[in-house]
PDB file of C-alpha atoms in Angstrom:
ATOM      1  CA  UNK Z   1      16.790  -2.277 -18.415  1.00 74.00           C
ATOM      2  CA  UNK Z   2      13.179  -4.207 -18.490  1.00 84.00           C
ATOM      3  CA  UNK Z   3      10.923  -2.718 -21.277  1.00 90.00           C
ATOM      4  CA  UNK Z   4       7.733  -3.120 -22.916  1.00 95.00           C
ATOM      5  CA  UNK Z   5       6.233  -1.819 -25.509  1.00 96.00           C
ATOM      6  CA  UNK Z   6       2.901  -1.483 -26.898  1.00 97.00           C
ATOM      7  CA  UNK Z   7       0.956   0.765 -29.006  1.00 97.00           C
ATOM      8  CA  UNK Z   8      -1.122   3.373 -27.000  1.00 96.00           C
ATOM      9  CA  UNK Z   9      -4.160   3.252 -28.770  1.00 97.00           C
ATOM     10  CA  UNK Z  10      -6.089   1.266 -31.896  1.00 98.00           C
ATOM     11  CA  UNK Z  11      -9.558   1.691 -33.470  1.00 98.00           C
ATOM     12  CA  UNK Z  12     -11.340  -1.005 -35.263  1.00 97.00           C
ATOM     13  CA  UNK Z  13     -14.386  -1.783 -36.233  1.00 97.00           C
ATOM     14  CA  UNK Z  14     -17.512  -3.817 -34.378  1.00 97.00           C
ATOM     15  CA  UNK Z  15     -17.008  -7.347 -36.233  1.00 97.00           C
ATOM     16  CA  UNK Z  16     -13.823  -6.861 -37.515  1.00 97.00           C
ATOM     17  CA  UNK Z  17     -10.321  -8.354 -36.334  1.00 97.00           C
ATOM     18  CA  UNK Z  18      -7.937  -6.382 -34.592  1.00 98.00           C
ATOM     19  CA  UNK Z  19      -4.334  -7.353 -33.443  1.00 98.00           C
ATOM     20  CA  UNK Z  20      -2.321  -5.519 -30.683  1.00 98.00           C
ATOM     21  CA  UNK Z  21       1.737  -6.171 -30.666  1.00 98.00           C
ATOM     22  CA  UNK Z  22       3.523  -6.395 -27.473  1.00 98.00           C
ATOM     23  CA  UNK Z  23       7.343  -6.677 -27.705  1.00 98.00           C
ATOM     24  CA  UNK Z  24       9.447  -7.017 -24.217  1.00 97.00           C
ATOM     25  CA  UNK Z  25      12.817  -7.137 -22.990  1.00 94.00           C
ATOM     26  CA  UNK Z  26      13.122  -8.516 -19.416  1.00 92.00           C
ATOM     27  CA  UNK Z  27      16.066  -9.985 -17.699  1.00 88.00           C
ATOM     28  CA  UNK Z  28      14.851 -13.781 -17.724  1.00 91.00           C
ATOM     29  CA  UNK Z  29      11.949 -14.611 -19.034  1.00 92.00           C
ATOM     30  CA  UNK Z  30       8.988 -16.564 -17.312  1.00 90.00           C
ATOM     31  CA  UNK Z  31       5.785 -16.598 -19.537  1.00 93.00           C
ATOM     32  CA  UNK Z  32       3.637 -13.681 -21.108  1.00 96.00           C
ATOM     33  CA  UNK Z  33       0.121 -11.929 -20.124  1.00 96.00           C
ATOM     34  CA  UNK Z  34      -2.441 -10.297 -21.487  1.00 97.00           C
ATOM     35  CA  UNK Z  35      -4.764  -8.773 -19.338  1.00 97.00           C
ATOM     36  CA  UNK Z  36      -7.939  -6.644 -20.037  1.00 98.00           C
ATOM     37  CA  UNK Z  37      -9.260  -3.533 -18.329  1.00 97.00           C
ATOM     38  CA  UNK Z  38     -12.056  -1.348 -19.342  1.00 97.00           C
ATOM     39  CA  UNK Z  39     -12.457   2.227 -18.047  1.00 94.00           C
ATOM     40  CA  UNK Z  40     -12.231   2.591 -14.323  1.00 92.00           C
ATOM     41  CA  UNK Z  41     -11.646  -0.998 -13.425  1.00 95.00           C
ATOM     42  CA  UNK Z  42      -9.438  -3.537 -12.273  1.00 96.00           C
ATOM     43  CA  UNK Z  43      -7.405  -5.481 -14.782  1.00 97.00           C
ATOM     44  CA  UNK Z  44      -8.453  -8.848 -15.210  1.00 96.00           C
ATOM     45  CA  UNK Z  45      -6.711 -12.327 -16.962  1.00 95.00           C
ATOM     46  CA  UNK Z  46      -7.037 -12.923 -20.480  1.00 96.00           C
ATOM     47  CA  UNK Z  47      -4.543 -15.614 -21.221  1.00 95.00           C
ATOM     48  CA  UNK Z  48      -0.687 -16.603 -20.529  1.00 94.00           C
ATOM     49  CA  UNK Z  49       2.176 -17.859 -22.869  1.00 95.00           C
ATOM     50  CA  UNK Z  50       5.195 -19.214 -22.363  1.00 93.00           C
ATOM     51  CA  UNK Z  51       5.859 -21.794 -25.125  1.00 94.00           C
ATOM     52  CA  UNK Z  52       6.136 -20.109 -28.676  1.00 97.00           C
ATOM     53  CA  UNK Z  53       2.947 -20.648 -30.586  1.00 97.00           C
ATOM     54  CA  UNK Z  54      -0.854 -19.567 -30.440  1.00 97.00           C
ATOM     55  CA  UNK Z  55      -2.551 -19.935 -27.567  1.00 94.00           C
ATOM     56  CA  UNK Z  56      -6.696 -20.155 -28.686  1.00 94.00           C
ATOM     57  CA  UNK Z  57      -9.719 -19.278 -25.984  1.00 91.00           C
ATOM     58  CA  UNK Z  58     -12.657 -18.117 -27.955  1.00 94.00           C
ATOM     59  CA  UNK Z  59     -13.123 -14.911 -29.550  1.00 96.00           C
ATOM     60  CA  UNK Z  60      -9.133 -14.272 -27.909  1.00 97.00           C
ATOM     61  CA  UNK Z  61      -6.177 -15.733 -28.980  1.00 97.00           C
ATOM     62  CA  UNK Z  62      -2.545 -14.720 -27.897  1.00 98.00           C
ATOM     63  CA  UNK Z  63       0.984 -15.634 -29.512  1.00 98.00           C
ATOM     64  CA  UNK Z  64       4.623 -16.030 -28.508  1.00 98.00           C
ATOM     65  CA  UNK Z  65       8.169 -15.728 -30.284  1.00 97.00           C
ATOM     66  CA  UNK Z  66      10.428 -15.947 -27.192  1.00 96.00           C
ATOM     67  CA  UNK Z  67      13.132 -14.993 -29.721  1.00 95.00           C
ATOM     68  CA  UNK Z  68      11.729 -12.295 -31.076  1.00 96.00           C
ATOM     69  CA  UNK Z  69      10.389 -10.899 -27.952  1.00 96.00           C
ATOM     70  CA  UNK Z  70       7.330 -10.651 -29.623  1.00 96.00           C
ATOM     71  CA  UNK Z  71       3.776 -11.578 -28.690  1.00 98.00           C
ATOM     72  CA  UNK Z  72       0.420 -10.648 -29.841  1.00 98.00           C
ATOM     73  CA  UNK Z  73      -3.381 -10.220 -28.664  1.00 98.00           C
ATOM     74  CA  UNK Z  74      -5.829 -10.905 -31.568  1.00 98.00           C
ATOM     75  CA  UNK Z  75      -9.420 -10.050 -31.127  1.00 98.00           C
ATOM     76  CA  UNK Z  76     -12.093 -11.482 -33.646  1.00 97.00           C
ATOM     77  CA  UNK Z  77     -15.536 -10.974 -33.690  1.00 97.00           C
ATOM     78  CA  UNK Z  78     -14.875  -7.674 -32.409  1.00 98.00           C
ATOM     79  CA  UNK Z  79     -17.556  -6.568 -30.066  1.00 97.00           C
ATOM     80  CA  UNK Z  80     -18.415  -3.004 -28.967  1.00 97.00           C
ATOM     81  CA  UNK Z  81     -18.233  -4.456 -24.998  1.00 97.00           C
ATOM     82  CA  UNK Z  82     -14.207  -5.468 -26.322  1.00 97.00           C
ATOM     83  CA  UNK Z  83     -14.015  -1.778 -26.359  1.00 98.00           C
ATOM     84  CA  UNK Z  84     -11.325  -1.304 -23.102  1.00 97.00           C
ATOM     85  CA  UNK Z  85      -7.386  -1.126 -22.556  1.00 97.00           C
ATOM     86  CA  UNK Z  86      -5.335  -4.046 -23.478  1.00 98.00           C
ATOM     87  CA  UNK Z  87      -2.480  -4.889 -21.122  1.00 97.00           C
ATOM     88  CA  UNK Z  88       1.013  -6.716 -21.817  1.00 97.00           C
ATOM     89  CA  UNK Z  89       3.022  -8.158 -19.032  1.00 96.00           C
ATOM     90  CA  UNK Z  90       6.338 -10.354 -18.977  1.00 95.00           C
ATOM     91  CA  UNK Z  91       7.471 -12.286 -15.906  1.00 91.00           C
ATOM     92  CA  UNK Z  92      10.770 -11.853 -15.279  1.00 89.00           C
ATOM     93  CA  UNK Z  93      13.560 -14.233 -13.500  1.00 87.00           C
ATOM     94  CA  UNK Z  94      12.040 -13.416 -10.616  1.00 82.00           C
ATOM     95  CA  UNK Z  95       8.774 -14.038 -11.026  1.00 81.00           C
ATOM     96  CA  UNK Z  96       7.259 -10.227 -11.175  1.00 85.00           C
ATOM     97  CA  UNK Z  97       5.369  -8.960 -13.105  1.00 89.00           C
ATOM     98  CA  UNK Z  98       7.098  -6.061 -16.233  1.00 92.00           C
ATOM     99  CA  UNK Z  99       4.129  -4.303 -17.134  1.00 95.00           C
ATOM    100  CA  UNK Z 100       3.346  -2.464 -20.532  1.00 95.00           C
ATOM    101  CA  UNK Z 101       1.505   0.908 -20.263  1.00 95.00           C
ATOM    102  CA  UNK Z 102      -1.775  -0.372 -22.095  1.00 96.00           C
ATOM    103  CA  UNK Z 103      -3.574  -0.135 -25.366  1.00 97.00           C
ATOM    104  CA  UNK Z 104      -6.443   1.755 -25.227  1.00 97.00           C
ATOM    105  CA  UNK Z 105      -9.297  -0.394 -28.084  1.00 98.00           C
ATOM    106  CA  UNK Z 106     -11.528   1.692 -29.504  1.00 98.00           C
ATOM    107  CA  UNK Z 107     -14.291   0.124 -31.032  1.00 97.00           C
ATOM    108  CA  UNK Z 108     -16.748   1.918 -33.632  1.00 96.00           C
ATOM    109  CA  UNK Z 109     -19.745   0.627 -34.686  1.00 94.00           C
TER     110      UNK Z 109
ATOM    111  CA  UNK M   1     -15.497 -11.860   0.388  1.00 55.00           C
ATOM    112  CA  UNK M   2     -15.385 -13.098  -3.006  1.00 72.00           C
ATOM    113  CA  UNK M   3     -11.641 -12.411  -3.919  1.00 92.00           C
ATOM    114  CA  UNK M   4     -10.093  -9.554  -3.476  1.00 96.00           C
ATOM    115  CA  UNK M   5     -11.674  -6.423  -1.583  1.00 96.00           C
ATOM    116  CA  UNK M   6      -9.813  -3.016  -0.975  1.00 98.00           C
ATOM    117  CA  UNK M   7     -11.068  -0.027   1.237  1.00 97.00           C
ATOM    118  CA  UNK M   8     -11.834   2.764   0.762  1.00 97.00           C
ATOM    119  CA  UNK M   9     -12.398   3.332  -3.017  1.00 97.00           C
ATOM    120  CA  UNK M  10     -11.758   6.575  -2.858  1.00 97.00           C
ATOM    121  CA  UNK M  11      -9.646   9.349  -0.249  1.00 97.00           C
ATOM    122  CA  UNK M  12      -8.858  12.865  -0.761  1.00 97.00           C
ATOM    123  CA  UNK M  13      -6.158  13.462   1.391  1.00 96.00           C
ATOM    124  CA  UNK M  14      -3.757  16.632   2.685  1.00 97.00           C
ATOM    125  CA  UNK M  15      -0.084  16.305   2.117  1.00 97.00           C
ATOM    126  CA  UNK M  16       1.521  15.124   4.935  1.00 97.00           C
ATOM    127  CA  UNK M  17      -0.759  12.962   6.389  1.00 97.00           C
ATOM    128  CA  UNK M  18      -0.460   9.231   6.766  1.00 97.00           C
ATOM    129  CA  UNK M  19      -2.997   7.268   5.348  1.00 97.00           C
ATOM    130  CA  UNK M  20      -3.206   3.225   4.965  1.00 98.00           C
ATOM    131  CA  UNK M  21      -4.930   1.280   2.341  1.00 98.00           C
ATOM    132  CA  UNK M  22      -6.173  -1.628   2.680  1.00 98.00           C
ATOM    133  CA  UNK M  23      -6.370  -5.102   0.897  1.00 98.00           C
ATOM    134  CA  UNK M  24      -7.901  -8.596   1.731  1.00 97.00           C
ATOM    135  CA  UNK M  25      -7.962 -11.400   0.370  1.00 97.00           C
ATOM    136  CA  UNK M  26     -10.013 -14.169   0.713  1.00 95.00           C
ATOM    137  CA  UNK M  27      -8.236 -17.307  -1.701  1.00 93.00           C
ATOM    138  CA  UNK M  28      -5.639 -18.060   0.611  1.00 92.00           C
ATOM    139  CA  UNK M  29      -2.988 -16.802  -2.072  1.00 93.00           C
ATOM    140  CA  UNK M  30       0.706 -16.796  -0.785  1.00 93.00           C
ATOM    141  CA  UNK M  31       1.964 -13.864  -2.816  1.00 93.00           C
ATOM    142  CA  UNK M  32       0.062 -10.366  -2.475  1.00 95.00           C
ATOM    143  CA  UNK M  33       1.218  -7.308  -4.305  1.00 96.00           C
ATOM    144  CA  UNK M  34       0.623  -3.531  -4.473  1.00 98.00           C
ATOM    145  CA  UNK M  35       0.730  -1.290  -7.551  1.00 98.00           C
ATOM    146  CA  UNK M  36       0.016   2.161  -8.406  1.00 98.00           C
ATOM    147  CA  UNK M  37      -1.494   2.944 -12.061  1.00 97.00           C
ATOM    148  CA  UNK M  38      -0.515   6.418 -13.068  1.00 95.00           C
ATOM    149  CA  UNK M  39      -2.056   7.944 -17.013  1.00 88.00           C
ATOM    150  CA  UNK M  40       0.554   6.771 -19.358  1.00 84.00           C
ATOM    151  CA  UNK M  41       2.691   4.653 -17.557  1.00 87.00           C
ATOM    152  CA  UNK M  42       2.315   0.798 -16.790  1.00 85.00           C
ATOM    153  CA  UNK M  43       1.307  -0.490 -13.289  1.00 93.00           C
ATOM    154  CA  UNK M  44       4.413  -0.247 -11.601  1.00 95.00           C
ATOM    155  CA  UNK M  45       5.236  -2.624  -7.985  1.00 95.00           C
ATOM    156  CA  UNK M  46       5.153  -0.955  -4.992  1.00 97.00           C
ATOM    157  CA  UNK M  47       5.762  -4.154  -2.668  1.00 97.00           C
ATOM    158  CA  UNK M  48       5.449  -7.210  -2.859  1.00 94.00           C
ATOM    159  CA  UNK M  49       4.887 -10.228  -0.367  1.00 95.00           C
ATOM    160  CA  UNK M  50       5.706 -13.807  -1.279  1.00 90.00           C
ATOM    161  CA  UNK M  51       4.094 -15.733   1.895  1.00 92.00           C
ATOM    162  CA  UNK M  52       2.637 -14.290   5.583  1.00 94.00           C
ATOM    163  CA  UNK M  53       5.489 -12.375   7.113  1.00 95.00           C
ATOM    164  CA  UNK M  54       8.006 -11.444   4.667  1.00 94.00           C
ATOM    165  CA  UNK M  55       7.723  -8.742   2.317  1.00 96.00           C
ATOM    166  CA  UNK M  56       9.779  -6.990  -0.572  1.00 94.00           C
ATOM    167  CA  UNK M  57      10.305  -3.427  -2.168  1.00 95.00           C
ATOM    168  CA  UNK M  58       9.101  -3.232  -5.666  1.00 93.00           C
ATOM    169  CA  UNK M  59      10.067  -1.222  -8.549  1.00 91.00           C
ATOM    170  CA  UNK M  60       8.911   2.272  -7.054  1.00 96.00           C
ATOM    171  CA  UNK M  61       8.453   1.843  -3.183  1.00 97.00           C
ATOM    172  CA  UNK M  62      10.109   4.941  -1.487  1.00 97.00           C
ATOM    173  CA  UNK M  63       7.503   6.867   0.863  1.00 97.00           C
ATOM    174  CA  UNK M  64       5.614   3.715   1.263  1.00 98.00           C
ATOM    175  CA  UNK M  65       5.562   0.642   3.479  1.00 98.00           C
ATOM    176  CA  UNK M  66       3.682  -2.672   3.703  1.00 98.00           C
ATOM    177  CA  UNK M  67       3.392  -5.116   6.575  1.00 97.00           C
ATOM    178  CA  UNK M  68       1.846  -9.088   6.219  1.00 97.00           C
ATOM    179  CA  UNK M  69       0.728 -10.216   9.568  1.00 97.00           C
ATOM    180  CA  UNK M  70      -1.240 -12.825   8.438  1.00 96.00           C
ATOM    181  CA  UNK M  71      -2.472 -14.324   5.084  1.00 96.00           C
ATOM    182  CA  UNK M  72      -5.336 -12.472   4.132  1.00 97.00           C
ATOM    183  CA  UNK M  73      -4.504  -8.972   4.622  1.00 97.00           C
ATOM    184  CA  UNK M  74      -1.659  -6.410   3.137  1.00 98.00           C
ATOM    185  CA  UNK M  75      -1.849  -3.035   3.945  1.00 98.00           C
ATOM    186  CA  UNK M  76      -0.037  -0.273   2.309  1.00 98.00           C
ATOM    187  CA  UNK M  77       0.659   2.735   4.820  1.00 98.00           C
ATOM    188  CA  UNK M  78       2.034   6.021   3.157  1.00 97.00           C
ATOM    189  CA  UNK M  79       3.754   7.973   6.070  1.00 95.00           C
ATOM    190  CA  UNK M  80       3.469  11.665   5.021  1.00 97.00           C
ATOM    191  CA  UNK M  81       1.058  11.739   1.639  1.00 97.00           C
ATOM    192  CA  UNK M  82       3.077  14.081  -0.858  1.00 97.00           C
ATOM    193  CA  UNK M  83       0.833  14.853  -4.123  1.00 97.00           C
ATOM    194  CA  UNK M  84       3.067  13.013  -6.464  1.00 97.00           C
ATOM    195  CA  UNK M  85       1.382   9.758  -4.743  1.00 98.00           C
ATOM    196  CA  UNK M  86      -1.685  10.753  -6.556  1.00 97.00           C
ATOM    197  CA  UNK M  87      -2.500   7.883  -8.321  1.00 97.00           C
ATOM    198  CA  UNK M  88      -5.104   4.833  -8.695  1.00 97.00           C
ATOM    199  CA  UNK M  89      -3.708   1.726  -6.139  1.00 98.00           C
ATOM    200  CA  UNK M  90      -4.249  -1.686  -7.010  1.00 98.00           C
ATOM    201  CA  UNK M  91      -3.717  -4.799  -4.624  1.00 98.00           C
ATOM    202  CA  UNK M  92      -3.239  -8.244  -6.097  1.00 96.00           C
ATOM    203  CA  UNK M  93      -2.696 -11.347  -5.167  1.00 95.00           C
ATOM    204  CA  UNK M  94      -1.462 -14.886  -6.675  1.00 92.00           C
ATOM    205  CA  UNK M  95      -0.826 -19.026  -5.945  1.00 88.00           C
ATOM    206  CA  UNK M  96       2.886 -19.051  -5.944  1.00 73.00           C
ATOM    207  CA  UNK M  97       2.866 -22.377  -5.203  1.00 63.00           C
ATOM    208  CA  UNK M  98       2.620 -22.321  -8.932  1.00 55.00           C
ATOM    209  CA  UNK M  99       5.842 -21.325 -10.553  1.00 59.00           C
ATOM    210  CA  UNK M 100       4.781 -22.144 -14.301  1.00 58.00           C
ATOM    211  CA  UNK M 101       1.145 -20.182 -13.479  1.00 63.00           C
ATOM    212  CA  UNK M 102       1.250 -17.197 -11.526  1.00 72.00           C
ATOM    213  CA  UNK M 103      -1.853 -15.544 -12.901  1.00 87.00           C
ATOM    214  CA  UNK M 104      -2.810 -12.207 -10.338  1.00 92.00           C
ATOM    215  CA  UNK M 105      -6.469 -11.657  -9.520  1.00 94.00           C
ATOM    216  CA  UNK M 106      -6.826  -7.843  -8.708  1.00 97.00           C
ATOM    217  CA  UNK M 107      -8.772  -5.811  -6.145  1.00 97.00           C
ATOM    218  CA  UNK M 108     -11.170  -2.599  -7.674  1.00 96.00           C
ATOM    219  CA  UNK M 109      -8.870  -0.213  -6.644  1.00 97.00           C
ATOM    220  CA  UNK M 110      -8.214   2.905  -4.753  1.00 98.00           C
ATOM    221  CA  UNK M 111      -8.078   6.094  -6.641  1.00 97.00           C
ATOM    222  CA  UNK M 112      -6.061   8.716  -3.505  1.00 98.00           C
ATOM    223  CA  UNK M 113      -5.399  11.978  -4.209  1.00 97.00           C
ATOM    224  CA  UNK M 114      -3.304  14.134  -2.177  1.00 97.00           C
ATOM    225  CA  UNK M 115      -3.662  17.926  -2.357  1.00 96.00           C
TER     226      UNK M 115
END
């Protein structure tokens, strides 16, 4: 079967660095997403992989093993408004969408 | 419209009525989808539609259908509201012209309850 996996919650620290793990097993394999979504929201794009290797856009940078099944969300800088749930997602052969359940970032100041 | 707009944002409803949420889109996107977002779980597919006129089941879409007239709007109809369909909906939509990008932009949401 198609699977992700996540951790269902994390706490950091305002400033700090904080990394959320995503491992997936899809039938095919298309590219990687992270979304965000705070608290009564809609999720929204944070970046895509599909190539192995770090993927850099600001404060946000996202990584692939596509042999591992492995990817990962890290968060510098942290910032109390980065306080929301993280969301992994693999596209499968064809083309939808395997979403994780979330990790809900808390952020303390 | 700016996107992606969904109606209403929020419906109490009684089991066994039909009820049909709404979704429009306004970035002339071929593919539109429809997920539900239950505590816990990952958004799971409802339907999906891949261009105006054809649509496909999703990973959970028993009790609910979907129609695409045209390309800006893709309703979601439940036929007899049961209370297990409680749930937040979320419509979404994407460029699949673009196989190696299919980012989806997503609507607020509908948060339904059926007693």
């Amino acid at each position: 079967g198609q699977n992700i996996d996540q951790p269902t919650e994390m706490t950091a620290t305002e400033g700090a660095i904080v990394q959320i793990n995503c491992t997936y097993q899809t039938s095919g394999f298309n590219g990687l997403f992270w979304y965000q979504q705070h608290a009564g929201e809609a999720p929204t794009f944070l970046s895509y992989n599909v190539l192995d290797g770090l993927e850099e856009k600001g404060r946000f940078s996202s990584f692939l093993s596509r042999s591992k099944g492995y990817s990962y969300l890290l968060l510098k800088e942290l910032q109390m408004k980065d306080s929301a749930s993280y969301l992994c997602a693999a596209l499968d052969s064809n083309y939808q969408l395997i979403w994780g359940a979330g990790t809900k970032l808390i952020i303390k100041p | 419209i700016a996107g992606i707009t969904q109606a209403p944002t929020s419906q109490i409803l009684a089991a066994g009525r039909r009820m049909t949420l709404r979704c429009t889109q306004d970035m002339r996107h071929n593919a539109m989808y429809w997920y539900r977002q239950d505590l816990g779980l990952g958004l799971r597919l409802i339907h999906y539609s891949n261009t105006a006129g054809t649509t496909g089941k999703g990973e959970v879409p028993d009790g609910y259908s979907v129609s695409r007239a045209n390309t800006d709007d893709f309703p979601l109809t439940l036929a007899s509201a049961v209370p297990s369909q409680t749930s937040v909906y979320f419509c979404a939509s994407s460029d699949s012209s673009s196989r190696e990008f299919t980012e989806q932009f997503f609507g607020p949401g509908t948060r339904l309850t059926v007693l």
